[in-house]
Short mmCIF file of C-alpha atoms in Angstrom, two decimals:
data_model
loop_
_atom_site.label_atom_id
_atom_site.label_comp_id
_atom_site.label_asym_id
_atom_site.label_seq_id
_atom_site.Cartn_x
_atom_site.Cartn_y
_atom_site.Cartn_z
CA MET A 17 11.45 -84.33 12.10
CA ALA A 18 9.18 -81.12 11.17
CA VAL A 19 9.91 -78.77 8.47
CA ILE A 20 8.96 -75.30 7.39
CA SER A 21 7.16 -76.13 4.19
CA GLY A 22 9.41 -77.78 1.00
CA ASN A 23 8.97 -80.21 -1.38
CA ASP A 24 11.95 -82.64 -0.93
CA VAL A 25 14.23 -80.07 -2.59
CA PHE A 26 14.08 -77.19 -0.11
CA SER A 27 12.26 -76.12 3.19
CA HIS A 28 12.01 -72.47 2.37
CA VAL A 29 13.69 -69.67 0.68
CA MET A 30 14.27 -66.25 2.58
CA ILE A 31 15.37 -62.90 0.95
CA GLY A 32 16.63 -60.06 2.84
CA ALA A 33 14.76 -56.70 2.48
CA THR A 34 16.07 -53.21 3.21
CA ASP A 35 12.08 -51.74 3.53
CA VAL A 36 9.94 -55.15 4.55
CA ALA A 37 6.88 -52.95 4.12
CA THR A 38 7.61 -52.03 0.67
CA SER A 39 8.65 -55.55 -0.22
CA ALA A 40 5.90 -57.28 1.07
CA ALA A 41 3.63 -54.69 -0.82
CA PHE A 42 5.53 -56.07 -4.20
CA TYR A 43 5.22 -59.85 -3.16
CA ASP A 44 1.48 -59.38 -2.36
CA ALA A 45 0.78 -57.90 -5.73
CA ALA A 46 2.81 -60.10 -7.75
CA LEU A 47 2.51 -63.56 -5.95
CA GLY A 48 -1.08 -62.90 -5.40
CA ALA A 49 -1.37 -63.17 -9.29
CA LEU A 50 0.09 -66.78 -8.83
CA GLY A 51 -2.16 -67.77 -5.78
CA VAL A 52 0.39 -67.36 -3.38
CA ASN A 53 -0.63 -65.66 -0.36
CA ASN A 54 0.90 -63.49 2.30
CA LEU A 55 0.36 -65.80 5.36
CA GLY A 56 1.15 -63.14 7.64
CA PRO A 57 3.92 -61.68 9.95
CA PHE A 58 6.21 -63.88 12.23
CA GLY A 59 8.76 -63.44 14.66
CA ASN A 60 10.95 -60.30 14.45
CA GLY A 61 9.43 -58.38 11.31
CA TRP A 62 9.25 -61.56 9.01
CA VAL A 63 6.61 -61.69 6.37
CA LEU A 64 5.70 -65.47 5.32
CA TYR A 65 4.21 -66.32 2.02
CA GLY A 66 2.78 -69.60 0.85
CA ARG A 67 -0.27 -71.58 -0.58
CA ASP A 68 -1.12 -73.34 2.57
CA LYS A 69 2.14 -73.06 4.76
CA PRO A 70 5.24 -70.79 4.36
CA ALA A 71 7.58 -71.62 1.87
CA PHE A 72 8.81 -67.92 0.74
CA ILE A 73 9.92 -65.29 3.67
CA VAL A 74 11.05 -61.77 3.54
CA ALA A 75 12.58 -60.28 6.29
CA LYS A 76 15.65 -57.57 6.94
CA PRO A 77 19.00 -59.50 7.28
CA GLY A 78 19.73 -60.80 10.95
CA ASN A 79 23.07 -59.36 11.11
CA GLY A 80 22.01 -55.64 10.53
CA SER A 81 23.84 -55.38 7.09
CA ALA A 82 22.58 -54.32 3.77
CA PRO A 83 20.91 -57.24 1.68
CA THR A 84 22.31 -58.28 -1.22
CA SER A 85 21.01 -60.51 -3.91
CA ASN A 86 23.80 -59.91 -6.81
CA GLY A 87 23.51 -63.04 -9.07
CA VAL A 88 20.04 -64.80 -7.28
CA THR A 89 17.09 -65.63 -9.17
CA ILE A 90 14.08 -67.27 -7.71
CA GLY A 91 11.65 -68.54 -10.16
CA PHE A 92 8.02 -68.63 -8.88
CA ALA A 93 5.82 -71.49 -10.83
CA ALA A 94 2.76 -70.08 -12.81
CA LYS A 95 0.20 -72.33 -14.35
CA THR A 96 -0.80 -70.76 -17.27
CA THR A 97 0.76 -67.94 -19.47
CA ALA A 98 -1.85 -65.69 -18.39
CA GLU A 99 -0.81 -66.26 -14.62
CA VAL A 100 2.77 -65.28 -15.98
CA ASP A 101 1.34 -62.18 -17.65
CA ALA A 102 -0.72 -61.27 -14.44
CA PHE A 103 2.54 -61.62 -12.15
CA HIS A 104 4.46 -59.37 -14.27
CA SER A 105 1.86 -56.59 -14.52
CA ALA A 106 1.06 -56.71 -10.53
CA GLY A 107 4.92 -56.56 -10.03
CA LEU A 108 5.13 -53.72 -11.98
CA GLY A 109 2.05 -51.82 -10.58
CA ALA A 110 3.48 -52.35 -7.15
CA GLY A 111 6.91 -51.15 -7.64
CA GLY A 112 8.90 -53.86 -9.39
CA THR A 113 11.15 -53.14 -12.10
CA ASP A 114 11.07 -55.09 -15.57
CA GLU A 115 13.83 -57.42 -16.09
CA GLY A 116 12.18 -59.01 -19.36
CA ALA A 117 8.64 -58.92 -20.23
CA PRO A 118 6.34 -62.27 -20.43
CA GLY A 119 7.18 -64.12 -23.35
CA PRO A 120 8.69 -67.30 -24.77
CA ARG A 121 11.93 -68.19 -23.70
CA GLY A 122 14.44 -70.32 -25.53
CA HIS A 123 15.72 -72.19 -22.53
CA LEU A 124 13.32 -74.99 -22.37
CA PRO A 125 10.69 -76.04 -25.19
CA GLY A 126 7.64 -74.18 -24.58
CA ALA A 127 8.97 -72.06 -21.82
CA TYR A 128 7.24 -68.76 -21.00
CA ALA A 129 8.41 -66.58 -18.32
CA ALA A 130 8.87 -62.88 -17.16
CA TYR A 131 11.23 -61.34 -14.88
CA LEU A 132 10.99 -58.66 -12.27
CA ARG A 133 13.36 -56.98 -9.70
CA ASP A 134 11.73 -56.20 -6.63
CA PRO A 135 11.75 -52.90 -4.87
#
């Protein structure tokens, strides 16, 4: 059976956006800092992201309702603290909102993270 992508946990993550172009500009910058690429448009206005195959998708909700993500957090993996810093800086520069500056986190030994809210 073919899958979109995945790693034995999920095949993909899809989020809704009010303005896909604005969201794509944000994710191009923020995810680009992590080596995750915009793989281009697909179907009816979707934008696909991944390293070599799609794993993260941005699209308008299919039912026409406003998107909502209250309570949802998506964590993108970084290889170094410098990548975390670059992700946060690029995301802010592309219209994201700071939800937690880069730095150590107490939830795991050695954890270092940054949090952004997309536009």
